XYZ file of C-alpha atoms in Angstrom:
766
model
C 24.512 -21.034 -7.744
C 25.643 -18.869 -10.402
C 25.956 -15.249 -11.166
C 23.695 -14.463 -14.379
C 26.021 -12.070 -16.494
C 23.727 -11.534 -19.880
C 26.671 -12.712 -21.853
C 26.153 -16.047 -20.683
C 23.180 -16.178 -22.840
C 24.068 -13.733 -25.912
C 26.226 -13.886 -28.963
C 25.322 -10.355 -29.468
C 23.579 -7.811 -26.840
C 21.936 -4.548 -27.133
C 21.737 -2.678 -23.831
C 19.790 0.351 -22.901
C 21.227 2.361 -20.051
C 20.685 5.754 -18.527
C 22.778 7.668 -16.388
C 22.029 9.014 -12.897
C 18.231 10.527 -12.879
C 17.713 14.076 -11.454
C 16.073 14.965 -8.115
C 12.316 14.388 -8.629
C 12.416 12.068 -11.580
C 11.524 8.269 -11.675
C 12.936 5.252 -13.208
C 11.889 1.609 -13.474
C 13.932 -1.460 -12.888
C 11.694 -3.700 -14.852
C 13.245 -6.879 -16.501
C 12.406 -7.984 -20.068
C 13.611 -11.369 -19.513
C 10.466 -12.918 -19.764
C 8.928 -11.353 -23.095
C 5.818 -12.884 -24.494
C 4.406 -10.263 -27.114
C 5.886 -8.725 -30.238
C 4.866 -6.326 -32.965
C 6.427 -3.900 -35.542
C 6.268 -0.665 -37.194
C 8.203 -0.070 -40.354
C 11.258 1.148 -38.332
C 11.006 -0.560 -34.996
C 10.352 -4.047 -33.438
C 8.282 -3.744 -30.105
C 8.662 -6.250 -27.312
C 6.486 -6.738 -24.320
C 6.736 -8.406 -20.947
C 4.085 -8.285 -18.342
C 5.202 -4.731 -16.848
C 6.863 -3.031 -20.077
C 7.708 -2.751 -23.701
C 11.127 -2.141 -25.456
C 11.606 -0.930 -28.937
C 14.513 -2.064 -30.894
C 15.257 0.042 -33.867
C 15.830 -1.826 -37.099
C 18.260 0.710 -38.650
C 20.459 1.839 -35.659
C 19.851 -1.138 -33.278
C 18.893 1.403 -30.687
C 16.825 0.165 -27.936
C 14.500 2.299 -25.803
C 11.920 1.271 -22.929
C 8.368 2.047 -22.726
C 7.130 1.837 -19.092
C 4.782 3.620 -16.337
C 7.460 5.966 -16.187
C 7.203 7.465 -19.595
C 4.808 6.467 -22.040
C 2.553 3.713 -20.312
C -0.155 4.235 -18.012
C -0.392 0.966 -16.388
C 1.386 -2.454 -15.667
C -0.068 -6.130 -16.661
C 0.352 -6.064 -20.472
C -1.815 -8.600 -22.185
C -1.491 -7.502 -25.971
C 0.287 -5.161 -27.989
C -0.302 -4.459 -31.914
C 1.180 -1.627 -34.037
C -0.917 -0.307 -36.780
C 1.092 1.207 -39.700
C -2.182 2.730 -41.282
C -3.136 4.738 -38.015
C 0.546 5.267 -36.889
C -0.466 4.050 -33.402
C 0.693 1.296 -30.962
C -1.918 -0.069 -29.081
C -1.273 -1.774 -25.603
C -3.913 -3.530 -23.869
C -4.010 -4.699 -20.237
C -4.990 -7.419 -18.169
C -7.335 -5.037 -16.351
C -9.156 -3.705 -19.538
C -7.031 -0.577 -19.574
C -5.922 0.489 -23.226
C -3.091 2.791 -24.407
C -2.880 4.373 -27.752
C 0.443 5.626 -28.188
C 1.340 8.075 -31.015
C 5.207 8.713 -31.260
C 5.715 10.064 -27.778
C 2.068 10.824 -26.645
C -0.379 8.544 -24.960
C -4.062 8.490 -25.112
C -5.621 6.362 -22.273
C -8.837 4.665 -22.953
C -10.153 3.211 -19.321
C -13.550 2.609 -20.128
C -13.394 -1.084 -20.151
C -11.054 -1.031 -16.932
C -14.047 1.202 -15.164
C -16.856 -0.965 -16.450
C -18.738 -3.334 -13.991
C -18.253 -6.539 -15.605
C -17.888 -9.784 -13.620
C -14.859 -11.980 -14.531
C -11.803 -11.236 -16.893
C -11.734 -7.759 -18.437
C -8.230 -8.577 -20.160
C -7.517 -7.621 -23.729
C -6.058 -10.718 -24.962
C -5.521 -9.651 -28.455
C -6.021 -6.756 -30.787
C -7.023 -6.794 -34.496
C -6.923 -3.476 -36.751
C -9.354 -3.271 -39.416
C -8.990 0.226 -41.155
C -9.632 2.750 -38.344
C -10.849 0.488 -36.038
C -9.244 -1.779 -33.339
C -11.185 -5.077 -32.600
C -10.204 -5.982 -28.675
C -10.572 -9.625 -27.845
C -11.612 -9.280 -24.279
C -12.427 -11.681 -21.349
C -15.828 -10.960 -21.910
C -16.581 -10.337 -25.512
C -15.310 -8.148 -28.363
C -14.837 -4.419 -27.914
C -14.319 -1.979 -31.224
C -12.598 1.135 -30.607
C -12.644 3.832 -33.167
C -9.162 5.195 -33.220
C -9.732 8.282 -34.969
C -12.355 9.277 -32.270
C -10.497 7.317 -29.827
C -13.520 5.883 -28.076
C -15.418 2.803 -28.093
C -17.686 2.408 -30.935
C -19.679 -1.085 -30.022
C -19.389 -3.868 -27.598
C -20.072 -7.475 -28.600
C -21.434 -10.119 -26.438
C -21.121 -13.161 -28.645
C -21.872 -16.061 -26.220
C -25.164 -18.200 -26.121
C -28.057 -15.716 -25.783
C -25.558 -12.967 -25.645
C -23.824 -14.097 -22.664
C -20.240 -13.232 -21.774
C -17.549 -15.412 -23.383
C -13.952 -15.059 -23.045
C -12.470 -14.237 -26.709
C -8.903 -14.976 -27.320
C -8.257 -13.849 -30.742
C -10.094 -12.098 -33.598
C -9.382 -12.754 -37.312
C -10.743 -11.231 -40.633
C -10.939 -13.546 -43.421
C -12.725 -11.717 -46.377
C -16.121 -10.594 -45.416
C -16.125 -12.651 -42.328
C -14.981 -12.228 -38.554
C -13.929 -15.135 -36.931
C -13.396 -15.259 -32.963
C -11.311 -18.006 -31.079
C -12.983 -18.273 -27.729
C -13.234 -20.424 -24.604
C -16.380 -21.842 -25.723
C -15.360 -22.674 -29.545
C -14.918 -20.799 -32.824
C -17.577 -18.156 -33.835
C -18.111 -16.313 -36.998
C -20.176 -13.408 -38.298
C -20.699 -11.704 -41.354
C -18.182 -8.472 -40.993
C -20.325 -6.585 -43.465
C -23.504 -7.097 -41.375
C -24.003 -3.456 -39.571
C -25.629 -5.180 -36.443
C -22.871 -7.464 -35.124
C -24.023 -6.215 -31.615
C -26.728 -8.507 -32.099
C -25.471 -12.041 -30.634
C -27.855 -13.997 -33.125
C -25.527 -12.786 -36.004
C -22.799 -14.788 -34.468
C -22.446 -18.644 -34.955
C -20.630 -21.196 -33.466
C -18.815 -23.467 -35.950
C -19.994 -26.888 -34.723
C -18.119 -28.876 -37.690
C -15.000 -28.497 -35.639
C -14.122 -31.756 -33.391
C -14.842 -30.535 -29.764
C -16.330 -27.426 -31.085
C -17.160 -26.274 -27.491
C -13.722 -26.519 -26.110
C -11.263 -23.652 -25.520
C -9.512 -22.747 -28.590
C -6.718 -19.951 -27.794
C -5.497 -19.071 -31.285
C -6.354 -19.363 -34.858
C -5.256 -18.904 -38.607
C -7.859 -17.808 -41.362
C -7.039 -16.873 -44.978
C -8.768 -17.679 -48.359
C -11.223 -19.960 -46.560
C -8.473 -22.144 -45.155
C -8.352 -22.478 -41.192
C -5.892 -23.423 -38.539
C -7.384 -23.542 -35.101
C -5.710 -24.618 -31.774
C -7.546 -26.385 -29.052
C -5.840 -25.803 -25.820
C -6.072 -28.796 -23.533
C -4.659 -28.474 -19.988
C -4.691 -32.149 -19.383
C -2.954 -33.200 -22.694
C -1.090 -31.920 -25.743
C -2.771 -28.939 -27.580
C -4.529 -29.903 -30.857
C -4.365 -28.090 -34.152
C -7.126 -28.445 -36.533
C -6.977 -27.752 -40.195
C -9.743 -27.149 -42.727
C -8.839 -26.521 -46.478
C -11.820 -24.892 -48.777
C -10.625 -27.583 -51.238
C -11.446 -30.422 -48.999
C -14.173 -29.298 -46.998
C -13.569 -31.329 -43.738
C -11.394 -30.587 -40.452
C -8.746 -32.688 -39.750
C -6.044 -32.931 -36.844
C -3.063 -31.003 -38.388
C -0.622 -31.359 -35.380
C -1.098 -32.816 -31.773
C 2.770 -32.981 -30.891
C 3.172 -30.251 -28.582
C 1.844 -29.650 -25.145
C 1.406 -25.878 -25.698
C 0.691 -23.768 -28.965
C 1.169 -20.137 -27.910
C 0.339 -18.666 -31.533
C -0.818 -19.152 -34.881
C 0.139 -16.321 -37.041
C -0.399 -15.040 -40.645
C 2.645 -13.445 -41.918
C 2.776 -12.631 -45.883
C 2.458 -15.948 -47.695
C 3.570 -17.863 -44.367
C 1.844 -19.378 -41.546
C 3.927 -19.415 -38.323
C 3.075 -21.705 -35.350
C 4.757 -21.009 -31.989
C 4.800 -23.887 -29.767
C 6.552 -24.114 -26.269
C 9.471 -25.656 -27.869
C 9.814 -24.109 -31.454
C 8.738 -21.967 -34.149
C 7.666 -23.646 -37.204
C 6.669 -22.151 -40.522
C 4.426 -23.414 -43.412
C 3.122 -21.990 -46.584
C -0.457 -21.247 -47.486
C -1.081 -24.846 -48.344
C 0.201 -25.762 -44.887
C 3.265 -27.481 -46.288
C 6.160 -27.440 -43.709
C 8.944 -25.139 -44.681
C 11.113 -24.791 -41.558
C 11.395 -25.199 -37.727
C 13.607 -23.012 -35.322
C 14.140 -25.091 -31.967
C 16.760 -25.674 -29.306
C 19.370 -26.946 -31.844
C 19.309 -23.598 -33.293
C 18.868 -21.340 -30.271
C 19.856 -22.443 -26.855
C 17.196 -22.530 -24.104
C 14.548 -21.197 -26.662
C 11.355 -20.461 -25.052
C 9.400 -18.935 -27.657
C 6.181 -17.049 -26.778
C 5.577 -14.740 -29.904
C 7.235 -14.253 -33.347
C 7.326 -11.963 -36.384
C 9.397 -12.390 -39.659
C 10.874 -9.916 -41.991
C 13.791 -10.175 -44.619
C 14.412 -13.719 -43.752
C 15.129 -12.652 -40.073
C 13.077 -14.264 -37.350
C 12.083 -11.802 -34.352
C 11.281 -13.879 -31.278
C 9.833 -12.728 -28.077
C 11.488 -15.249 -25.695
C 10.381 -16.320 -22.313
C 13.792 -16.174 -20.600
C 16.128 -14.053 -23.169
C 14.047 -11.103 -24.189
C 14.281 -10.501 -28.017
C 16.129 -13.292 -30.068
C 17.037 -12.024 -33.764
C 17.809 -15.157 -35.511
C 18.805 -15.461 -39.295
C 20.534 -18.023 -41.080
C 23.955 -16.589 -40.518
C 23.354 -15.180 -37.046
C 21.517 -14.880 -33.673
C 21.526 -11.834 -31.394
C 19.865 -11.292 -28.057
C 18.502 -8.033 -27.319
C 17.755 -7.163 -23.658
C 17.732 -3.989 -21.621
C 20.105 -4.252 -18.496
C 17.784 -4.892 -15.406
C 17.226 -7.362 -12.787
C 16.775 -10.938 -14.053
C 13.450 -11.645 -12.468
C 10.402 -9.236 -11.950
C 10.149 -10.010 -8.300
C 11.455 -7.729 -5.743
C 11.041 -7.974 -1.818
C 13.481 -6.449 0.304
C 16.160 -3.543 -0.463
C 19.423 -2.843 1.312
C 22.032 -0.027 0.327
C 25.341 0.891 1.461
C 28.439 2.572 -0.081
C 26.437 3.478 -3.184
C 25.536 -0.067 -3.773
C 21.885 -1.256 -3.747
C 20.960 -4.999 -3.295
C 17.508 -6.317 -3.888
C 16.095 -9.891 -2.996
C 13.652 -11.462 -5.202
C 11.884 -13.733 -2.659
C 8.185 -13.303 -1.107
C 6.065 -14.542 1.648
C 2.318 -15.306 1.439
C 0.158 -13.115 3.744
C 0.514 -15.644 6.563
C 4.472 -15.929 5.820
C 4.583 -19.278 3.994
C 6.868 -19.678 1.190
C 6.207 -18.642 -2.159
C 9.068 -20.962 -3.624
C 10.671 -18.246 -5.711
C 14.300 -18.804 -6.922
C 16.704 -17.529 -4.435
C 18.045 -14.388 -6.345
C 19.598 -11.122 -5.356
C 20.201 -8.188 -7.731
C 23.042 -5.830 -7.437
C 22.961 -2.189 -8.813
C 26.231 -0.358 -8.847
C 27.754 2.012 -11.196
C 24.365 2.230 -13.028
C 24.250 -1.250 -14.011
C 22.475 -4.330 -12.718
C 23.822 -7.835 -12.096
C 21.849 -10.748 -11.056
C 23.005 -13.492 -8.750
C 20.617 -16.476 -8.765
C 20.970 -19.645 -6.432
C 18.712 -22.110 -8.194
C 19.124 -24.573 -5.361
C 17.551 -22.113 -2.694
C 14.110 -20.233 -2.538
C 12.913 -17.154 -1.229
C 15.643 -14.962 -0.314
C 13.503 -12.269 1.862
C 16.385 -10.234 3.423
C 19.677 -8.917 2.650
C 22.449 -7.035 4.634
C 25.732 -5.518 3.436
C 28.662 -5.759 5.676
C 29.168 -1.924 6.736
C 32.897 -2.334 6.379
C 32.771 -3.995 2.973
C 30.157 -3.416 0.445
C 31.473 -6.543 -1.629
C 30.588 -8.917 1.517
C 26.960 -9.494 2.383
C 24.399 -11.982 3.976
C 21.034 -13.209 2.743
C 18.238 -14.266 5.136
C 15.994 -17.102 3.192
C 12.655 -18.338 4.209
C 13.829 -22.229 4.175
C 17.469 -22.623 3.733
C 19.125 -20.562 6.215
C 21.741 -17.882 5.895
C 23.721 -17.420 2.735
C 27.109 -15.591 2.812
C 28.377 -13.668 -0.353
C 31.696 -12.462 -1.168
C 32.569 -10.686 -4.565
C 28.978 -11.745 -5.597
C 30.065 -15.656 -5.092
C 28.272 -17.829 -2.420
C 30.907 -18.270 0.171
C 28.770 -20.117 2.855
C 25.297 -21.499 3.667
C 24.581 -21.490 7.357
C 22.473 -24.202 8.838
C 22.482 -26.270 12.120
C 25.697 -27.940 10.900
C 27.953 -25.033 10.958
C 26.054 -22.464 13.115
C 23.278 -22.185 15.962
C 20.402 -21.824 13.458
C 17.598 -24.477 13.913
C 15.266 -25.912 11.551
C 11.652 -25.844 12.329
C 11.493 -29.525 11.781
C 14.561 -31.363 13.184
C 16.566 -32.988 10.521
C 14.532 -31.017 7.736
C 16.219 -28.272 5.672
C 13.694 -25.729 6.863
C 15.446 -22.688 8.497
C 13.135 -19.533 8.460
C 15.491 -16.584 8.469
C 13.890 -12.800 8.406
C 15.948 -10.681 10.493
C 19.748 -9.610 9.775
C 21.646 -6.570 11.220
C 25.152 -5.806 12.403
C 26.038 -4.334 15.824
C 28.976 -1.865 16.524
C 31.349 -4.667 16.766
C 30.186 -5.872 13.269
C 28.724 -8.989 14.610
C 25.788 -10.376 12.600
C 22.166 -10.723 14.460
C 19.984 -13.343 13.022
C 16.164 -13.945 13.699
C 15.274 -17.779 13.380
C 11.326 -18.329 13.331
C 9.360 -20.949 14.929
C 12.333 -22.471 16.821
C 13.528 -22.741 20.202
C 16.402 -20.439 19.992
C 14.926 -17.529 18.032
C 17.742 -15.380 17.861
C 21.506 -16.072 16.773
C 24.441 -13.886 16.345
C 27.752 -14.384 14.273
C 30.983 -12.928 15.606
C 32.805 -10.756 13.103
C 35.673 -11.968 11.400
C 35.267 -15.686 12.731
C 34.913 -18.928 11.024
C 33.107 -22.253 12.095
C 30.197 -23.236 14.401
C 32.149 -21.988 17.791
C 31.828 -18.360 16.118
C 27.837 -18.669 16.552
C 25.852 -18.198 19.750
C 22.099 -18.922 20.035
C 19.587 -17.313 22.341
C 16.723 -18.868 24.143
C 15.592 -15.961 26.188
C 13.763 -18.375 28.774
C 11.459 -19.266 25.729
C 9.687 -15.865 25.854
C 9.678 -15.838 21.971
C 10.288 -19.342 21.053
C 8.459 -21.344 18.444
C 6.721 -18.519 17.055
C 7.210 -16.230 13.713
C 9.815 -13.720 14.252
C 10.068 -10.754 11.801
C 12.905 -8.169 11.355
C 15.886 -7.155 14.003
C 17.553 -3.923 14.295
C 20.501 -2.926 16.635
C 20.182 0.687 17.990
C 22.554 3.374 18.690
C 22.571 2.034 22.353
C 23.362 -1.366 21.232
C 20.018 -2.804 22.349
C 18.531 -5.218 19.740
C 14.710 -4.851 18.851
C 12.936 -7.874 17.505
C 9.636 -7.566 15.672
C 6.840 -10.033 16.543
C 4.171 -9.841 13.822
C 0.866 -11.520 13.951
C 0.153 -10.001 17.387
C 2.983 -10.565 19.199
C 4.262 -6.805 19.799
C 8.103 -6.183 20.130
C 10.898 -7.957 22.176
C 14.185 -6.163 23.144
C 17.387 -7.392 24.700
C 20.510 -6.182 25.760
C 23.503 -8.823 25.908
C 25.717 -6.361 27.635
C 28.454 -7.192 25.364
C 28.956 -10.544 26.404
C 27.972 -13.091 24.041
C 28.677 -15.957 25.868
C 27.026 -15.126 29.036
C 23.393 -14.988 29.260
C 23.175 -14.365 32.808
C 23.599 -10.317 32.313
C 21.123 -10.280 29.557
C 18.289 -7.769 29.879
C 15.126 -8.795 28.186
C 11.634 -7.312 27.544
C 8.421 -8.222 25.556
C 5.905 -5.801 25.516
C 2.759 -4.659 23.832
C 2.445 -1.320 22.068
C 0.535 0.883 24.325
C -0.295 4.542 24.877
C 0.488 6.650 27.826
C -2.992 5.151 29.489
C -1.681 1.636 28.885
C -4.390 0.932 26.278
C -3.070 -1.320 23.503
C -2.647 0.471 20.103
C -1.915 -2.784 18.139
C 0.566 -5.572 18.469
C 0.476 -6.372 14.638
C 3.832 -4.962 13.823
C 5.207 -5.126 10.201
C 8.091 -2.411 10.010
C 10.378 -0.542 12.465
C 13.314 1.559 12.042
C 15.626 3.955 14.172
C 15.978 7.512 12.969
C 18.922 9.835 13.057
C 17.969 11.035 16.607
C 17.679 7.494 17.843
C 14.088 7.439 17.963
C 12.268 3.995 17.063
C 9.306 4.407 14.605
C 7.045 1.375 14.417
C 4.583 0.554 11.656
C 1.621 -1.449 12.670
C -1.905 -1.992 11.116
C -3.016 0.934 12.894
C -0.434 3.249 11.550
C 2.805 4.654 13.144
C 3.708 4.912 16.650
C 7.132 6.229 18.078
C 9.272 5.524 20.855
C 11.329 8.878 21.784
C 13.483 7.503 24.596
C 13.848 3.860 23.470
C 17.105 3.633 25.604
C 14.747 3.491 28.573
C 13.000 0.585 27.696
C 14.086 -1.590 30.530
C 13.776 1.045 33.315
C 9.860 1.610 33.233
C 7.339 -0.762 33.817
C 4.831 1.162 31.226
C 6.822 1.856 28.404
C 4.335 3.432 26.062
C 4.398 4.731 22.481
C 3.449 8.045 21.146
C 1.404 8.539 18.107
C 1.810 11.443 15.669
C -1.114 13.771 15.685
C -2.003 15.488 12.455
C -4.067 18.628 12.042
C -6.069 19.133 8.901
C -8.225 22.110 9.035
C -10.623 21.614 12.198
C -9.905 17.910 12.131
C -7.048 16.129 13.959
C -6.285 12.353 13.250
C -3.575 10.179 13.978
C -0.858 9.663 11.051
C -1.825 6.846 8.957
C -4.130 5.461 11.632
C -6.120 3.357 9.192
C -3.082 2.093 7.059
C -1.139 -1.065 7.608
C 2.758 -0.003 7.294
C 4.959 -2.460 5.654
C 8.179 -0.510 5.473
C 10.014 2.493 7.057
C 12.982 4.022 5.692
C 14.891 7.181 7.017
C 16.363 9.656 4.559
C 19.308 11.826 5.132
C 17.114 14.633 6.106
C 15.605 12.361 8.971
C 12.256 12.356 6.963
C 10.494 9.139 6.783
C 9.452 7.113 3.757
C 6.480 4.847 4.775
C 5.350 2.087 2.517
C 1.926 0.711 2.969
C -0.010 -2.416 2.396
C -2.424 -0.739 -0.066
C -1.957 2.808 -0.442
C 1.425 3.318 -1.700
C 4.281 5.472 -0.382
C 4.357 8.346 1.880
C 7.040 10.821 2.553
C 6.535 12.732 5.995
C 8.696 15.226 7.741
C 11.215 14.671 10.344
C 8.651 14.826 13.255
C 5.744 13.202 11.006
C 3.306 15.989 11.330
C 3.679 17.156 7.663
C 2.997 14.912 4.540
C 5.480 15.983 1.720
C 4.425 13.322 -0.734
C 1.991 10.796 -1.116
C 2.736 8.503 -4.301
C 0.142 5.810 -5.424
C -0.211 4.041 -8.747
C -2.715 6.579 -9.823
C -0.860 9.493 -9.351
C 2.753 8.600 -10.047
C 4.706 6.011 -12.146
C 4.586 3.765 -9.013
C 3.900 0.191 -9.964
C 1.668 -0.656 -7.346
C 0.077 0.504 -4.152
C 1.282 -2.806 -2.373
C 4.758 -2.222 -1.015
C 6.972 -4.658 0.396
C 9.838 -2.586 1.205
C 11.627 1.016 0.899
C 15.420 1.136 0.558
C 17.462 4.438 -0.062
C 20.802 4.846 -1.651
C 22.048 7.465 0.964
C 24.825 8.759 -1.640
C 22.551 9.614 -4.249
C 19.177 10.086 -2.578
C 17.465 7.563 -4.930
C 14.462 5.856 -3.016
C 13.833 2.372 -4.247
C 10.205 1.118 -3.763
C 9.817 -2.795 -3.958
C 6.290 -3.570 -4.818
C 4.396 -6.633 -5.541
C 4.715 -5.530 -9.337
C 8.359 -5.029 -9.330
C 10.969 -2.475 -8.590
C 10.793 1.432 -9.275
C 12.770 4.154 -8.013
C 12.494 7.820 -7.252
C 15.261 10.460 -6.775
C 14.620 12.080 -3.500
C 16.143 15.533 -2.593
C 18.096 14.181 0.600
C 21.314 12.474 0.676
C 22.961 11.483 4.066
C 25.330 14.222 5.128
C 28.580 14.107 6.889
C 31.004 15.711 9.404
C 33.010 17.253 6.558
C 32.451 18.426 2.936
C 33.203 15.125 0.544
C 33.524 15.319 -3.049
C 31.159 18.188 -3.526
C 29.814 18.663 -6.920
C 27.153 20.476 -8.797
C 25.148 18.875 -11.734
C 24.288 19.644 -14.310
C 27.169 21.976 -14.928
C 26.842 23.976 -17.194
C 23.045 24.166 -16.930
C 22.179 24.274 -20.674
C 19.309 26.333 -22.035
C 17.117 23.285 -22.697
C 17.452 21.777 -19.092
C 14.247 22.645 -16.862
C 15.156 20.096 -13.903
C 16.410 20.826 -10.489
C 20.531 21.885 -10.120
C 21.717 19.651 -7.379
C 24.518 20.107 -4.967
C 25.873 16.978 -3.448
C 28.560 16.016 -0.829
C 27.778 18.584 1.808
C 28.022 18.358 5.404
C 24.570 17.737 7.058
C 22.006 20.566 6.849
C 24.364 23.542 5.650
C 23.039 26.887 4.633
C 23.566 27.434 0.736
C 23.618 30.444 -0.891
C 23.898 30.849 -4.611
C 25.187 34.447 -5.847
C 25.709 35.883 -9.126
C 29.599 36.906 -9.875
C 28.941 40.222 -8.235
C 27.706 38.725 -5.087
C 23.960 39.141 -5.298
C 22.073 36.470 -3.627
C 19.697 34.785 -6.071
C 18.614 31.731 -3.955
C 19.106 30.614 -0.406
C 18.246 27.251 1.241
C 19.215 24.747 3.606
C 20.559 21.328 2.361
C 18.460 18.102 3.297
C 20.986 16.084 4.754
C 23.970 16.212 2.441
C 22.322 17.497 -0.761
C 20.522 20.953 -1.766
C 18.387 21.605 -4.819
C 17.695 24.847 -6.867
C 15.298 25.121 -9.618
C 17.369 27.586 -11.383
C 15.184 30.548 -10.446
C 15.732 33.744 -8.309
C 13.654 34.957 -5.469
C 10.925 36.454 -7.940
C 10.317 33.129 -9.625
C 12.224 34.095 -13.003
C 14.966 32.200 -14.515
C 18.414 33.571 -14.060
C 20.420 34.717 -16.693
C 23.326 33.302 -18.490
C 26.372 33.751 -16.298
C 28.675 32.097 -13.596
C 27.110 31.723 -10.158
C 28.792 30.841 -7.065
C 27.605 28.550 -4.406
C 28.439 29.552 -0.822
C 27.810 26.446 1.835
C 28.388 27.045 5.439
C 27.499 25.431 8.788
C 25.554 27.246 11.685
C 28.944 28.454 13.212
C 30.851 29.272 9.916
C 33.603 26.558 11.193
C 32.865 24.551 7.791
C 32.524 26.241 4.838
C 32.893 25.320 0.883
C 32.604 27.460 -2.305
C 32.018 25.987 -5.705
C 30.605 27.490 -8.975
C 28.550 26.817 -12.082
C 27.703 28.106 -15.533
C 24.072 28.821 -16.088
C 22.993 29.245 -19.837
C 19.348 30.950 -20.233
């Protein structure tokens, strides 16, 4: 295990960072560690990973991110290319989507994405010729008129006009060449009827000419083409017009990723190095691990004797004979995000994952820490699938990880302190003697004891006593085998000190009360029950999320939407312990809240509103009682990266809501923070409010749900609201909807009986 601080890799580092976002704003937390594509304009280098792009200014070395939050319309980038002639950055996606980015404006062309085509629609490469962009796609070649921002033609060039995956297109003189999964095709570029497949011919003189060719070079009648072989090393074939025959040029590398023409040089990017040749294919130079540690190049450009390398592990490498720099925006190291936990202004995110049947993905054991606007990555390469995390409520530098495979990991000050398994705890392996400890649920009780769920074993729940070391500090619970040897999900400890356990895959719920005597199971109360309505009818026993709200109610997420237990403390007192469903009335139609959705996560904000993550419909924000839909974020109507939500977590100090999706981590600044019993570090921001600022003014650090009045210096009320938890917002307008005048404004905060008040001020500039 080691803590990945970027300086371990870098000689020089350039970092993009942004201060805390405003209410209603989004920001991504996507890594650019595993960069694969690179292109350049006259002033900037553009580097792309799967879910975003960052630019590096050649003059001032400033780094900026281009993601779905600002300029990109999608995720899953498969190609990028800048055209100096057209002053446009083209971004192709694996689903066929295309962005044309002009400075700070984006035109999205979604025709390919929307087209009914079987197989891949990925845009694998982009070639600019005058005002046209030739897109090498998973089915053929699409020609886009950049001036008109529309598709001009589509070429299906396979046998008899069949679909064939085109990996790259190059122009040499009057001839257009296409490297495809079925060989190299050529056509006369001046022919006005290239839409006719008969005008495309496969070059049959190349050895193994029907094979997959992923990249090629063509200039002045000389060629390099790469046969991509999954079984053996790739083979580069060469052809010189002066010789007239195809020869093996190189077969030393298992993978050739790019062959590129840059000026008078030919660049070959392998899985090990970057090699340069002249136009006669004479060797010039090679950059490998002897030059750059851990080099894993995917793409490259060269300028002024400097190599700019898109590296799969280090972002952008800038290498010259005198210096090597690494440029990497601050972000988590891996793109995966599965569970989110926050406490005391610290956010922790795990990078594991489970299959739909809750088997292992075998992702590196990693947890990412976000604190003081900086990410740090902690990676345990000897473990896999960190799927849950819990911060010690008394010490945010102390936390526990649940791993689906190797037990519980305890960290202190970001260093691994202990790994709990059967030798030092009551945890059990699903196969005795094997290192297979499937841990999912973690929570602390009021005595700061840690409760843990342990799947598919005889003792499915264990507890570690607070402040105690050694195996004697652990207790395992069997519960008369009521929930033994099945998959166990999360656990929460309620305000009444009951422990609720989630039983996915049809198991329903299990609740127990240890009565404060960990070492005595004789006085324990237990109950395993189905989720039923007031008539005893089963609603659903497929439970995937639950949470206790600020009033002590238990909200449960199933594959049939949301149910609520309003008196959960009575769970042991009634034989028919039933849940209630939230009824919504929309016009003349009544329906249950999200009754057709699978709920994957529930988070409660400082205003007791519920953030509901779903399996396939994004995120909902509903009112305190669930009867009002406040927001519904999807990948189509917001920067949300995906509609598949793994987890939702809230930083209650700032109101920032983090969404862990199958495409990575993104966050949204909500309007509610967790209030307190006293005013605490109250501040207003921005302050002053400048004339060019059009966002919300935020007042933080308030007593829960206080009344907030904003007046001018003469005492005239211009705005009034109720805080959402410990935070209130103001759009800078008066009751008439007009932006207020320049001046000093007073903010009066008071609870219902006036026993707790606070006054502050702000300067507003119109």
